[in-house]
Amino acid sequence: MAALWRTYLRLLEKHPWKTQVTSTATLMSIGDVVSQVCIESKEKNYDVTRTARFFLFGTCYVGPVLRTWYLTMERIFGASKNRALFKVMADQGCFAPMFLTSFIAGMEFLRGGKLAEIKNKIKQDFVPILMTNYKIWPAVQICNFYFVPFQLRILVVNVTALGWNTYLSWMSEQN
């Protein structure tokens, strides 16, 4: 396990963008697998395409957006620990609502949803997902911004998001 951790840190140092995007996409996919197998009991009807959608969305959208957001917050608020509260307020007040809207819309679009279906899915799922977000992420982010070095923050978010992605996968696939 220690060797795997060292390899990850080495990759993160050499290729931060690729490493963070890949880990985001991988953990999003794992969240979908957990949702399908453990929550929805779909062992026999497992949907590989659905997991591929999560991987694609994580690679092309979520990973790059998270990386850009964290770099932007560092530029705006600086790296000092006393700025952690400002980062949490920006993250939860601005980023979370916009990101969750785009997540719901993007996943519905990748499922083949039309504009009316996408709007309906946002109307149906946004508030419950946002309220659940506020039960989890502010506490995670305050610890993340106070105690975790910048280069490891997305990993902390991704590991926490393993459970979160399981929830999002389940929510995004409800009709």
XYZ file of C-alpha atoms in Angstrom:
175
model
C 0.000 0.000 0.000
C 2.865 2.374 0.821
C 4.389 1.750 -2.609
C 1.058 2.540 -4.261
C 0.821 5.786 -2.272
C 4.368 6.796 -3.269
C 3.572 6.067 -6.904
C 0.455 8.207 -6.691
C 2.393 11.099 -5.125
C 5.100 10.811 -7.769
C 2.494 10.872 -10.556
C 0.733 13.782 -8.871
C 3.982 15.727 -8.790
C 4.916 14.945 -12.408
C 1.454 15.049 -13.968
C -0.960 16.824 -11.602
C -3.676 17.489 -14.189
C -3.755 13.949 -15.616
C -3.487 12.302 -12.205
C -6.310 14.316 -10.667
C -8.591 13.906 -13.687
C -7.932 10.155 -13.832
C -8.507 9.658 -10.110
C -11.734 11.685 -10.314
C -13.061 9.633 -13.243
C -12.045 6.356 -11.624
C -13.691 7.148 -8.296
C -16.844 8.397 -10.047
C -17.018 5.071 -11.877
C -16.494 3.119 -8.667
C -19.296 5.140 -7.054
C -21.608 4.075 -9.873
C -20.554 0.426 -9.507
C -21.258 0.560 -5.763
C -24.637 2.164 -6.430
C -25.649 -0.432 -8.990
C -24.399 -3.480 -7.097
C -24.900 -2.566 -3.431
C -27.783 -0.062 -3.405
C -29.821 -1.057 -6.447
C -28.921 -4.793 -6.365
C -28.259 -4.887 -10.099
C -25.635 -7.655 -10.096
C -27.476 -9.505 -12.879
C -28.583 -6.409 -14.784
C -25.400 -4.380 -14.294
C -25.283 -1.456 -16.753
C -21.739 -1.074 -18.091
C -22.803 1.867 -20.263
C -23.945 3.760 -17.185
C -20.564 3.271 -15.509
C -18.869 4.374 -18.730
C -20.995 7.562 -18.665
C -19.721 8.307 -15.166
C -16.129 7.691 -16.262
C -16.549 9.886 -19.361
C -18.210 12.675 -17.393
C -15.508 12.479 -14.719
C -12.765 12.640 -17.328
C -14.185 15.339 -19.576
C -15.999 17.528 -17.079
C -15.777 16.854 -13.331
C -12.007 16.312 -13.087
C -11.043 19.396 -15.112
C -13.684 21.567 -13.403
C -12.543 20.550 -9.910
C -8.888 21.167 -10.742
C -9.696 24.588 -12.218
C -11.942 25.512 -9.282
C -9.313 24.643 -6.684
C -6.624 26.594 -8.559
C -9.019 29.545 -8.848
C -9.778 29.518 -5.124
C -6.041 29.495 -4.345
C -5.544 32.540 -6.584
C -8.535 34.407 -5.166
C -8.170 33.601 -1.466
C -4.526 32.644 -1.142
C -3.016 29.644 0.559
C -3.245 30.742 4.197
C -5.286 28.622 6.585
C -7.202 31.645 7.849
C -8.798 31.846 4.395
C -10.332 28.372 4.720
C -13.720 29.710 5.788
C -13.882 31.999 2.747
C -13.065 29.032 0.509
C -15.822 26.936 2.082
C -18.334 29.770 1.654
C -17.354 30.195 -2.022
C -17.327 26.453 -2.594
C -20.718 25.816 -1.021
C -22.404 29.109 -1.877
C -21.330 29.478 -5.512
C -19.677 26.355 -6.827
C -21.921 23.628 -5.350
C -25.246 24.913 -6.773
C -23.762 25.534 -10.225
C -21.833 22.275 -10.265
C -24.779 20.172 -9.118
C -27.021 21.743 -11.754
C -24.473 20.979 -14.450
C -23.985 17.456 -13.082
C -27.711 16.671 -13.212
C -28.023 18.220 -16.684
C -24.870 16.563 -18.011
C -25.763 13.078 -16.812
C -29.299 13.381 -18.157
C -27.896 14.613 -21.499
C -25.500 11.646 -21.654
C -28.463 9.335 -21.007
C -30.047 10.794 -24.155
C -32.447 13.152 -22.425
C -34.024 15.961 -24.390
C -34.079 19.575 -23.165
C -37.518 19.217 -21.529
C -36.384 16.035 -19.736
C -33.185 17.733 -18.580
C -35.147 20.679 -17.166
C -37.566 18.325 -15.431
C -34.695 16.280 -13.951
C -33.088 19.450 -12.572
C -36.424 20.598 -11.129
C -37.007 17.171 -9.560
C -33.505 16.452 -8.176
C -31.696 19.738 -7.545
C -33.088 20.698 -4.130
C -32.837 17.215 -2.551
C -29.277 16.783 -3.838
C -28.242 20.276 -2.725
C -29.690 19.747 0.758
C -27.822 16.450 1.076
C -24.688 18.220 -0.182
C -24.970 20.726 2.668
C -25.110 17.896 5.217
C -21.746 16.516 4.049
C -19.501 18.887 2.168
C -19.101 21.960 4.406
C -17.513 19.840 7.160
C -15.334 17.955 4.679
C -14.194 21.158 2.999
C -13.372 23.043 6.203
C -11.071 20.173 7.207
C -9.742 19.930 3.663
C -8.868 23.640 3.428
C -7.429 23.846 6.932
C -5.406 20.650 7.158
C -4.698 19.182 3.703
C -1.898 20.397 1.411
C -3.180 21.895 -1.833
C -1.963 19.086 -4.110
C -3.911 16.489 -2.090
C -7.208 18.354 -1.716
C -8.832 16.918 -4.827
C -7.869 13.434 -3.639
C -9.608 14.100 -0.305
C -12.660 15.299 -2.206
C -12.514 12.264 -4.503
C -12.227 9.783 -1.644
C -15.126 11.441 0.180
C -16.945 11.563 -3.125
C -16.818 7.798 -3.406
C -19.859 7.735 -1.129
C -21.183 10.953 -2.636
C -20.867 9.557 -6.181
C -22.743 6.452 -5.099
C -25.554 8.743 -3.932
C -25.386 10.895 -7.103
C -25.415 7.804 -9.299
C -28.480 6.493 -7.524
C -30.238 9.890 -7.653
C -29.364 10.588 -11.294
C -30.769 7.237 -12.419
C -34.111 7.615 -10.625
C -36.970 8.419 -12.954
